[in-house]
GROMACS .gro file of C-alpha atoms in nm:
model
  396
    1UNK     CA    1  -3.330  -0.049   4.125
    2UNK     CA    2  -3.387  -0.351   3.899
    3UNK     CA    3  -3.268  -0.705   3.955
    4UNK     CA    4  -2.991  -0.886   3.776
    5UNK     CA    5  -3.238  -1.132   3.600
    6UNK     CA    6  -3.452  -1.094   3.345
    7UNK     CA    7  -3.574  -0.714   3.313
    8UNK     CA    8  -3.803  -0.480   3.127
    9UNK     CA    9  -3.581  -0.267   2.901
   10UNK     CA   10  -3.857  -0.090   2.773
   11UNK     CA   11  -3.818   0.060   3.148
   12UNK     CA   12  -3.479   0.250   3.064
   13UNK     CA   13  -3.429   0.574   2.909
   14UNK     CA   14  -3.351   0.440   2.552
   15UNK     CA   15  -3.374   0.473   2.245
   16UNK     CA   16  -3.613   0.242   2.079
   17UNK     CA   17  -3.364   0.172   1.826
   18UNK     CA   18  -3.125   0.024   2.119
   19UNK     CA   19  -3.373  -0.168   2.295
   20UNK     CA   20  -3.470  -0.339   1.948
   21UNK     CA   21  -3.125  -0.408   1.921
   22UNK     CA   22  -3.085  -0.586   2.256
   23UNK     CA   23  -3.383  -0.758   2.210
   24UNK     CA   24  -3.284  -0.918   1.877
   25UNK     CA   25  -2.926  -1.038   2.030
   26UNK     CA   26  -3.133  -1.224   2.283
   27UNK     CA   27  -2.990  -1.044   2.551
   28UNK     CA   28  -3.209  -1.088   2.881
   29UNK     CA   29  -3.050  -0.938   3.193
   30UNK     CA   30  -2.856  -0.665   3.317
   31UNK     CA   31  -2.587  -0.892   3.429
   32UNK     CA   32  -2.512  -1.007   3.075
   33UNK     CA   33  -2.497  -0.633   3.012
   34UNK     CA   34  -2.248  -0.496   3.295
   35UNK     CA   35  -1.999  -0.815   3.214
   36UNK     CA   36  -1.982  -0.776   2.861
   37UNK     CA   37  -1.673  -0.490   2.744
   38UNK     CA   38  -1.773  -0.214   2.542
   39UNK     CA   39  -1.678  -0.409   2.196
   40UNK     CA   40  -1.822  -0.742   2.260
   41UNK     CA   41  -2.169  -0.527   2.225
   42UNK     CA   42  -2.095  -0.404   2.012
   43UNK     CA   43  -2.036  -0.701   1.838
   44UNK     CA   44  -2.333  -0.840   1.982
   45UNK     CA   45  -2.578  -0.578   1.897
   46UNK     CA   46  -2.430  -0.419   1.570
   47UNK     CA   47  -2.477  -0.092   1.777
   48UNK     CA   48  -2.217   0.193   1.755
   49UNK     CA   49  -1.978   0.275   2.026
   50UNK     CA   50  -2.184   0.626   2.150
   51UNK     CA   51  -2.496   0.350   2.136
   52UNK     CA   52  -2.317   0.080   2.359
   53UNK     CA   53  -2.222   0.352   2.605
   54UNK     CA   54  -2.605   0.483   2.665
   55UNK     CA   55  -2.685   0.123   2.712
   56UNK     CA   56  -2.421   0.092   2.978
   57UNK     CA   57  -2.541   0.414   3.161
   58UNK     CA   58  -2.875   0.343   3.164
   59UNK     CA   59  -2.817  -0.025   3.279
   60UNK     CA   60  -2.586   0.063   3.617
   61UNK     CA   61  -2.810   0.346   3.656
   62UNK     CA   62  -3.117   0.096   3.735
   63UNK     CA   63  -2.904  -0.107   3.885
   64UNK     CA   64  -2.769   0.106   4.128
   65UNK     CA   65  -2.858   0.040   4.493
   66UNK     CA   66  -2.847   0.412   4.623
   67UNK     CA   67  -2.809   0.705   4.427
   68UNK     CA   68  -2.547   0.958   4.468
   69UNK     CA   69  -2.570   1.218   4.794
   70UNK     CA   70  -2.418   1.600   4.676
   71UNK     CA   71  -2.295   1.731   5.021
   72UNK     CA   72  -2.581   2.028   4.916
   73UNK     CA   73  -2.858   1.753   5.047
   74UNK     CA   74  -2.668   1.665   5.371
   75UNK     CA   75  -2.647   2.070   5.412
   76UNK     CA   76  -2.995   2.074   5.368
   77UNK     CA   77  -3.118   1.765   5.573
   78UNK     CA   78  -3.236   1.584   5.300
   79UNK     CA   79  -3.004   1.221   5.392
   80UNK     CA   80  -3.080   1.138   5.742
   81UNK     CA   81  -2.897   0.838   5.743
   82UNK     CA   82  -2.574   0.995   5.659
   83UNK     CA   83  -2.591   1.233   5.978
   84UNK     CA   84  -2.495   1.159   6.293
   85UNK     CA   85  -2.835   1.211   6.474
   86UNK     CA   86  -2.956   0.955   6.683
   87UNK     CA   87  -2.767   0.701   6.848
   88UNK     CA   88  -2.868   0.367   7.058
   89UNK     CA   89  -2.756   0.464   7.436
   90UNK     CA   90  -2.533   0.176   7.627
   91UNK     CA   91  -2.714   0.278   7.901
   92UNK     CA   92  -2.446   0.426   8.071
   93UNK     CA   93  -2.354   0.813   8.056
   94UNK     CA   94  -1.980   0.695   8.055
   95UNK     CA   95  -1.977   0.442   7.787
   96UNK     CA   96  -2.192   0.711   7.593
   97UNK     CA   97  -1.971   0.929   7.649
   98UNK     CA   98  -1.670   0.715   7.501
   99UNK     CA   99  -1.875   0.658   7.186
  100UNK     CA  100  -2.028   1.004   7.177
  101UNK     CA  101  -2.434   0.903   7.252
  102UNK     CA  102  -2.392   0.575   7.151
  103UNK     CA  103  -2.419   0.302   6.881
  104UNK     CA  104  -2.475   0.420   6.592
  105UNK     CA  105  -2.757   0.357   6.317
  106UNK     CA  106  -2.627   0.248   6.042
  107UNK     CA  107  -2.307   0.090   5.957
  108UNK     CA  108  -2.155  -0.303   6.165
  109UNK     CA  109  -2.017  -0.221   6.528
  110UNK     CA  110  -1.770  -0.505   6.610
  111UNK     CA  111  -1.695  -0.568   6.967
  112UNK     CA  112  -1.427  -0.784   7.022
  113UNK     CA  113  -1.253  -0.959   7.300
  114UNK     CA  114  -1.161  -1.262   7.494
  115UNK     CA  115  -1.335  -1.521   7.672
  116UNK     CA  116  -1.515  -1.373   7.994
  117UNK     CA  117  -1.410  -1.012   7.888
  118UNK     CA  118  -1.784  -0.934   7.902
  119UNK     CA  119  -1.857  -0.886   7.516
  120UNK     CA  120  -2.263  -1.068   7.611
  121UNK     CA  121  -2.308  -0.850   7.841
  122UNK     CA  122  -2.300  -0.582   7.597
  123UNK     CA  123  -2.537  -0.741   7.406
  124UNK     CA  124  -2.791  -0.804   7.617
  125UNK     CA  125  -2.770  -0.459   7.763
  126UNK     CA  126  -2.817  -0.305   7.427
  127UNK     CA  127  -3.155  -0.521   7.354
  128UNK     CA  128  -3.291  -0.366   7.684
  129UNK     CA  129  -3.204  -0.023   7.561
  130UNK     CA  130  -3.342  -0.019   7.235
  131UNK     CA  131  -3.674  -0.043   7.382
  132UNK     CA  132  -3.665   0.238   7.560
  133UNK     CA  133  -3.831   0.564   7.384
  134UNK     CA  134  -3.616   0.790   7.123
  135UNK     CA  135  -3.612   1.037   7.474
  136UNK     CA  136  -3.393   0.785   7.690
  137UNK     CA  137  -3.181   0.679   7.442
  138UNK     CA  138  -3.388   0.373   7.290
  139UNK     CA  139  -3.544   0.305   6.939
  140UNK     CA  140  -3.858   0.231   7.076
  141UNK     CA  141  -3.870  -0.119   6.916
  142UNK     CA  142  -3.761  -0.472   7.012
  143UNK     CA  143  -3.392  -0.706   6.952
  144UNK     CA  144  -3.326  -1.032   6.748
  145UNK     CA  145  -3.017  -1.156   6.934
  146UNK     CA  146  -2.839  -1.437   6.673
  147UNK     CA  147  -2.678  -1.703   6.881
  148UNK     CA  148  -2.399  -1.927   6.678
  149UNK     CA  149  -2.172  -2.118   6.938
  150UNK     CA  150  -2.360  -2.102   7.298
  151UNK     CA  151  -2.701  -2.138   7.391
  152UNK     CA  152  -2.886  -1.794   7.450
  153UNK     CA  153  -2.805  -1.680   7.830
  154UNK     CA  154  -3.196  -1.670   7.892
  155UNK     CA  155  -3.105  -1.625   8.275
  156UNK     CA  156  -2.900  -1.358   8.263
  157UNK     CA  157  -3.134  -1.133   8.041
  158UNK     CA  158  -3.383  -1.215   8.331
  159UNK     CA  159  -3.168  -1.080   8.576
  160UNK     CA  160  -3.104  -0.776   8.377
  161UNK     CA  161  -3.479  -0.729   8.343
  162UNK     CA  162  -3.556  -0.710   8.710
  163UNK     CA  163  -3.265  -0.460   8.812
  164UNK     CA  164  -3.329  -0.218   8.519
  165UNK     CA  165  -3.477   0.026   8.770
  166UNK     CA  166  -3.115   0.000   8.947
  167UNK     CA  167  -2.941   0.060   8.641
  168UNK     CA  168  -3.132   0.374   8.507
  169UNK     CA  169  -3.284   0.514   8.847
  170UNK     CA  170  -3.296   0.848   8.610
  171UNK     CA  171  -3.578   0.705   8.451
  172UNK     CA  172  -3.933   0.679   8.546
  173UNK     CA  173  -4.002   0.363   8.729
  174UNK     CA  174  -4.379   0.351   8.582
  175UNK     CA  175  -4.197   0.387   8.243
  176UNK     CA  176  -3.932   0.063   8.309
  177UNK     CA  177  -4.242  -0.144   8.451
  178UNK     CA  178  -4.444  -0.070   8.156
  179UNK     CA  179  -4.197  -0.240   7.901
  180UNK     CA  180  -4.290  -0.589   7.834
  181UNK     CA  181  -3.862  -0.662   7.780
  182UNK     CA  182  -3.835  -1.017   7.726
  183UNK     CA  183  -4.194  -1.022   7.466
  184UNK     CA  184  -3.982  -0.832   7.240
  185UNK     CA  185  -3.631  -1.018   7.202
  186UNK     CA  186  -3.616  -1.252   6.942
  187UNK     CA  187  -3.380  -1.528   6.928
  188UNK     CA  188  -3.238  -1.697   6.667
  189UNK     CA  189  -2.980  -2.029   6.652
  190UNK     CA  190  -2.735  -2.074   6.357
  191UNK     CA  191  -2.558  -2.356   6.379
  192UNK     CA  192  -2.394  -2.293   6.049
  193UNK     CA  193  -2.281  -2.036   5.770
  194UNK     CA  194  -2.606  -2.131   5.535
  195UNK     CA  195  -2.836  -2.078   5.843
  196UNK     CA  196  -2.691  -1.798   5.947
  197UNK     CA  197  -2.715  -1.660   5.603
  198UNK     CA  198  -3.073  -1.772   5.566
  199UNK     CA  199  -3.160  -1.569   5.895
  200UNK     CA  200  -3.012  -1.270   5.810
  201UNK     CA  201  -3.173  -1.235   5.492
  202UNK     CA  202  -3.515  -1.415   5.493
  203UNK     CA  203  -3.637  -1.405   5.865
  204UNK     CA  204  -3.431  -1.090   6.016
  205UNK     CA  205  -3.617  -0.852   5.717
  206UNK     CA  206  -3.908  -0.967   5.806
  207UNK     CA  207  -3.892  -0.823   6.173
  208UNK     CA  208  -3.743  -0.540   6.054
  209UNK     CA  209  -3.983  -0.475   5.789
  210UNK     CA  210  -4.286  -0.520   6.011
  211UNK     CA  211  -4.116  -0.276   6.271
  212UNK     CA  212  -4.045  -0.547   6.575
  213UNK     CA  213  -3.687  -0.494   6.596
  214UNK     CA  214  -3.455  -0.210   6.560
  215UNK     CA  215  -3.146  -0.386   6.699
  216UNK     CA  216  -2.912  -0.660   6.510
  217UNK     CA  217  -2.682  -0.841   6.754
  218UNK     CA  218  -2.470  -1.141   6.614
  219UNK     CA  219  -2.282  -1.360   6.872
  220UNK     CA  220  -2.027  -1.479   6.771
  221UNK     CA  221  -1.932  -1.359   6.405
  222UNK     CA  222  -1.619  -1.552   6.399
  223UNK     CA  223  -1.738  -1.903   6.577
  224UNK     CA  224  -1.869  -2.037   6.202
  225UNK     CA  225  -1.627  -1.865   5.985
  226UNK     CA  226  -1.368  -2.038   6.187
  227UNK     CA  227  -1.488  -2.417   6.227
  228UNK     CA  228  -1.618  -2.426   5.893
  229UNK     CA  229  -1.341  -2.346   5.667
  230UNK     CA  230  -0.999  -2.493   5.650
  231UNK     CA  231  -0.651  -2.318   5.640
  232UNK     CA  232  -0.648  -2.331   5.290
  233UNK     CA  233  -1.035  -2.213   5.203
  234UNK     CA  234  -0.931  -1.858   5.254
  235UNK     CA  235  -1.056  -1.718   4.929
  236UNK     CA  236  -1.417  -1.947   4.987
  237UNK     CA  237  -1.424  -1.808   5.386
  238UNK     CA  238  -1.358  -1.418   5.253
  239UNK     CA  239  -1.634  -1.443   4.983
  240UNK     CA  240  -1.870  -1.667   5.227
  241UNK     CA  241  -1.773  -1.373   5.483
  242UNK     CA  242  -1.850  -1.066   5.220
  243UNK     CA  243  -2.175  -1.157   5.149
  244UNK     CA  244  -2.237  -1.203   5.474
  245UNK     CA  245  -2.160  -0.833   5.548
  246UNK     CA  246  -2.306  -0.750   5.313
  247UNK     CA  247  -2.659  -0.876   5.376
  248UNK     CA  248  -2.576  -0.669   5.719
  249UNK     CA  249  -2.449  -0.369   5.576
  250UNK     CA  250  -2.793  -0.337   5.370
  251UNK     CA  251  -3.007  -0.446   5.660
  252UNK     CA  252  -2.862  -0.156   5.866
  253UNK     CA  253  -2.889   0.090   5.551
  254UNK     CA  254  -3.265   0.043   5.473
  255UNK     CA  255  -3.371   0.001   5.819
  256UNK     CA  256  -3.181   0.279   6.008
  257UNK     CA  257  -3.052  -0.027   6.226
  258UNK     CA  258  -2.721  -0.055   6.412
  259UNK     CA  259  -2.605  -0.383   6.395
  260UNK     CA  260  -2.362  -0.499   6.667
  261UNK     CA  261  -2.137  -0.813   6.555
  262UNK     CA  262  -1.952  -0.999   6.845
  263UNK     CA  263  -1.615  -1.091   6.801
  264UNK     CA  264  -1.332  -1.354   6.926
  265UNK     CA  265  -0.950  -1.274   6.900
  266UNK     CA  266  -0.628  -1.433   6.807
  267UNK     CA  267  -0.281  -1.419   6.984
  268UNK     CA  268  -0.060  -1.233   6.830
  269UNK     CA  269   0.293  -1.378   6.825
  270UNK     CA  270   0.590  -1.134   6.830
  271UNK     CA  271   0.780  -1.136   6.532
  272UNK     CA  272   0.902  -0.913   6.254
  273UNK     CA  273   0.582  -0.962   6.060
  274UNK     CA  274   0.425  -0.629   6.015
  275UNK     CA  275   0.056  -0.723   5.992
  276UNK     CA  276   0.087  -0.782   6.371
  277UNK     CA  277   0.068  -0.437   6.466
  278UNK     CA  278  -0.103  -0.273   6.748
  279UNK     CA  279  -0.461  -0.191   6.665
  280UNK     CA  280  -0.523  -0.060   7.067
  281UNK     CA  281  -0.397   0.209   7.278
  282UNK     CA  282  -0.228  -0.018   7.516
  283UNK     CA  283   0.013  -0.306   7.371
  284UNK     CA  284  -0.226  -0.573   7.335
  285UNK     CA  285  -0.118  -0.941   7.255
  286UNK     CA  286  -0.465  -1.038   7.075
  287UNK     CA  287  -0.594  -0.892   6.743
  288UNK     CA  288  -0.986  -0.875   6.636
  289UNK     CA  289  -1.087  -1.256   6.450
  290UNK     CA  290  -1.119  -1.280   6.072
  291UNK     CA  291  -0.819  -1.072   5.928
  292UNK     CA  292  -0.838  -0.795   5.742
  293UNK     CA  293  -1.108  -0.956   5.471
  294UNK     CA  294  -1.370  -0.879   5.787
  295UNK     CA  295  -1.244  -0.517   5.918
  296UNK     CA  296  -1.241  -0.407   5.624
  297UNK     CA  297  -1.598  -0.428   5.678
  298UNK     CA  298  -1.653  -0.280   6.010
  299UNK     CA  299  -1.758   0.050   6.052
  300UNK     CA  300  -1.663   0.137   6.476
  301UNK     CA  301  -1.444  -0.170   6.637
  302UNK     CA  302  -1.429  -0.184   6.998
  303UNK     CA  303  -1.224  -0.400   7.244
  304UNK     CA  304  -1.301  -0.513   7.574
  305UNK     CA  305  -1.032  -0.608   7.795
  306UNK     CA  306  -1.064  -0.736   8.119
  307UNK     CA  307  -0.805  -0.679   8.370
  308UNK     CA  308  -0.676  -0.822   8.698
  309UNK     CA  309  -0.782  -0.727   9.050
  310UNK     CA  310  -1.151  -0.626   9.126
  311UNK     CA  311  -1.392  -0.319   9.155
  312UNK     CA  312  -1.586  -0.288   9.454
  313UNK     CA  313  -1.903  -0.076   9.459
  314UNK     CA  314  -1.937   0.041   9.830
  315UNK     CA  315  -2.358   0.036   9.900
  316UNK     CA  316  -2.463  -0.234   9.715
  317UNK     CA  317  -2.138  -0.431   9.829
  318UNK     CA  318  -2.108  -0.611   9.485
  319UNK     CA  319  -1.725  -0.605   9.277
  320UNK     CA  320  -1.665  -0.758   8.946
  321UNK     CA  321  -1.308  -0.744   8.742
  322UNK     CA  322  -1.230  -0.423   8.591
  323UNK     CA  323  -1.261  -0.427   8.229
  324UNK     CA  324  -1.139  -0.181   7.985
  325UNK     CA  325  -1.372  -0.048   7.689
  326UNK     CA  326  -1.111   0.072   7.371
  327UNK     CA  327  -1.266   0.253   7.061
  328UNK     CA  328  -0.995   0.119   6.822
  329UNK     CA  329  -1.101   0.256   6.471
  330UNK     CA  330  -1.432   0.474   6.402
  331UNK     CA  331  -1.500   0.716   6.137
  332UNK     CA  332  -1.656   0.986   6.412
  333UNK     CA  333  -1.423   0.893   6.737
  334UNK     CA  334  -1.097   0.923   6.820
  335UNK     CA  335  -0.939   0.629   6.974
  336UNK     CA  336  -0.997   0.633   7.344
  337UNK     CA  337  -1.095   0.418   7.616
  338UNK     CA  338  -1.261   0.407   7.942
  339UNK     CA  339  -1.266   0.196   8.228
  340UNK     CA  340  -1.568  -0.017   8.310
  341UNK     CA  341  -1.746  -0.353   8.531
  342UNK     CA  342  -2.008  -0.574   8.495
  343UNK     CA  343  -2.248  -0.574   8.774
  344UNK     CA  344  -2.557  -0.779   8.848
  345UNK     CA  345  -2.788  -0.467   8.761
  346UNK     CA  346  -2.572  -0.420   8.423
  347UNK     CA  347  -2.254  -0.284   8.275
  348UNK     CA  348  -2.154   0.055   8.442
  349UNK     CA  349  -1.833   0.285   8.288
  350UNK     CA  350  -1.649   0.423   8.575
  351UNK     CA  351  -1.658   0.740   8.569
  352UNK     CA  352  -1.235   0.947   8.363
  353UNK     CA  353  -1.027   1.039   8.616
  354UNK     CA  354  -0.730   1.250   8.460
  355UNK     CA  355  -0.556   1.061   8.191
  356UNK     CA  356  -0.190   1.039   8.322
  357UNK     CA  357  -0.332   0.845   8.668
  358UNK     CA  358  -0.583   0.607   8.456
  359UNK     CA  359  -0.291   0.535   8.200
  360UNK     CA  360  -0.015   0.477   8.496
  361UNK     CA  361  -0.329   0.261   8.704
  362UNK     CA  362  -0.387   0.084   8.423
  363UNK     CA  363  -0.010  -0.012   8.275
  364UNK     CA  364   0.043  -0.115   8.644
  365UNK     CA  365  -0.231  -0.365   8.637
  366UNK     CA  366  -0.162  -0.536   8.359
  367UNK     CA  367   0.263  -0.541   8.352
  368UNK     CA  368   0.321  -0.578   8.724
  369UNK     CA  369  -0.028  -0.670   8.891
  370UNK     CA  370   0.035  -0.522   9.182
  371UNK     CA  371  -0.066  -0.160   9.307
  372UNK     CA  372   0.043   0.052   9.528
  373UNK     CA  373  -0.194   0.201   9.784
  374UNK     CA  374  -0.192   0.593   9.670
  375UNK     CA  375  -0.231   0.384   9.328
  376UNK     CA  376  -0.600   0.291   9.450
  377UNK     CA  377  -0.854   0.546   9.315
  378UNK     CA  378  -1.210   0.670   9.446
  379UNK     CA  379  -1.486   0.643   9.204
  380UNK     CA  380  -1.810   0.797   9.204
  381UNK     CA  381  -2.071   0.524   9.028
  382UNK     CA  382  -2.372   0.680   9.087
  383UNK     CA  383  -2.448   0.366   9.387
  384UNK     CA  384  -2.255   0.529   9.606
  385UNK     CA  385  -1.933   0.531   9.715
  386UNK     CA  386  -1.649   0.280   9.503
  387UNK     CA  387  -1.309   0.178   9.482
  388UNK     CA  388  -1.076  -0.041   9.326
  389UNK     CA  389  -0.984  -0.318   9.543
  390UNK     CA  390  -0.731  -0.543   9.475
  391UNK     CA  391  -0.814  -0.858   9.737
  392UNK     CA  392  -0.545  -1.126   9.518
  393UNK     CA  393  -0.289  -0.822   9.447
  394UNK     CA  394  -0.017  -0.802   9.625
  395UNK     CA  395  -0.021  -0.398   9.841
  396UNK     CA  396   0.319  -0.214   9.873
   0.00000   0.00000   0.00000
């Protein structure tokens, strides 16, 4: 791939004729190439038309970032990073499960939702399960975790650290006390759109390069996009925005990286309009951040909702608010969703019960919030026994 500045052309496949043509126009750069039309080279050059197009060819042909795939090399194994493979673990067979192993490598997972829905908590999970080895679902390699409204929850990650054993008791204990977790979490601060950019593509390659970090997380994508741009700077936001995902997209590309962008929402106001149309399985009254400019450049979207009442693990004697975890659009999943809670050892999926009795639990919850008692289901969480209980719902 060449650059779009000044270049070699005695580097393409040309004719010398051609090249001595370009040359003598004063033509420097492929850019000046690719935006000039077909005639005004000709022009330019005094070339013929046939000689024009072999310059054009051979110019986006060094230009080009990644060349063409036949589905004969995917047959054959030649592209790993266009098969599914390996995917980062959640740490949870459940939420695995949902997403079919995992995050995967290459590509921006968005995971959206309100305040308090638990969208961190996903985040910090994931940079203690990327160091884990390729055998337990990790990458083997450290996190840069890219803070942009609050400040980094420094405690929290601590708190993970010490009850990983409680959260993967599948794994070998010597293994979890070996890993060094918080020496290999880097963490950045943006506190605005040309710092973020500058981290994403000066200091993030550098980690990645030198093989520290395997794991992108941004949190929040939408907190700059939104206080820096007014209501009438939405063709400078989208293009500020595009590059942006951009810079991701090729991180994640060239590195085999997942990257996992954080997202707000927005209420959506009934109405007529059809752009606010249900993007979940259950009617929802808050849409991803951003638009369509920004999902256009997701790969998987996920939403986290959190839901009234509480779920109570029985031996440990901890409950947290039941959340629900929604695949919304992926190019390998169907949508689907699980129930799940954040506890102080991690975030745990609870484990399907059949659909009709999860869909009727949940539609209860959030229309009504009441339950009935036969409504109240026993879950297995791997800590023991569990429940739903429902200590500020009203029982029939």
């Amino acid at each position: 791939m060449v650059c779009m500045g000044n270049m070699d052309w005695e580097q393409l496949e040309l004719n010398p004729r051609i090249i001595a043509a370009v040359k003598k126009a004063n033509v420097k750069s492929a850019r000046e190439i690719l935006s000039l039309s077909g005639p005004d080279l000709q022009r330019l050059t005094h070339l013929s038309k046939s000689d024009v197009q072999h310059l054009h060819t051979a110019v986006a042909i060094s230009y080009r970032r990644h060349s063409p795939v036949t589905a004969l090399q995917v047959h054959r194994g030649e592209c790993p990073s266009l098969e599914p493979g390996h995917k980062l673990s959640l740490a949870c067979p459940v939420l695995d499960a949902l997403l079919r192993g995992g995050v995967p490598l290459s590509g921006i997972t968005e995971l959206a939702g309100e305040s308090s829905a638990g969208k961190t908590q996903f985040g910090l999970q994931l940079c203690l399960s990327v160091q884990y080895p390729l055998a337990y679902g990790g990458l083997n390699s450290g996190a840069v975790y890219i803070c942009t409204e609050d400040s980094f929850p420094i405690k929290r990650l601590r708190q993970l650290i010490t009850q990983q054993a409680r959260l993967r008791p599948e794994l070998p204990q010597a293994l979890i006390r070996s890993i060094r977790f918080s020496d290999n979490i880097y963490i950045e601060h943006a506190a605005d759109l040309g710092a973020l950019q500058a981290c994403v593509s000066q200091r993030v390659p550098i980690l990645l390069s030198r093989g520290l970090v395997r794991l992108v997380v941004v949190d929040s994508v939408a907190a700059l996009f939104r206080s820096e741009f007014q209501a009438d700077e939405g063709i400078e936001r989208a293009r500020h925005m595009l590059a942006f995902a951009a810079t991701l997209h090729r991180l994640s590309h060239n590195y085999s990286t997942p990257v996992l962008c954080i997202n707000q929402v927005t209420d959506v106001m009934d109405g007529p309009d059809p752009a606010h149309c249900n993007f979940g399985l259950v009617d929802n009254k808050v849409l991803p951040a951003l638009g369509m400019a920004w999902a256009n450049q997701v790969m998987v979207r996920l939403m986290l909702l959190r839901l009234p009442g509480c779920v109570g693990t029985g031996e440990q004697g901890g409950t947290s608010a039941p959340r629900r975890l929604e695949v919304v659009f992926a190019p390998h999943l169907p949508r689907a969703s699980c129930l799940c809670g954040v506890w102080e050892e991690g975030v745990r999926g609870l484990p399907n019960r059949p659909r009709s009795v999860t869909n009727s639990v949940t539609k209860r919850l959030e229309t009504t919030g009441e339950l009935g008692l036969n409504d109240v289901p026993h879950i297995n969480t791997g800590l023991g026994s569990a429940s739903l209980c429902l200590p500020i719902l009203n029982l029939r």
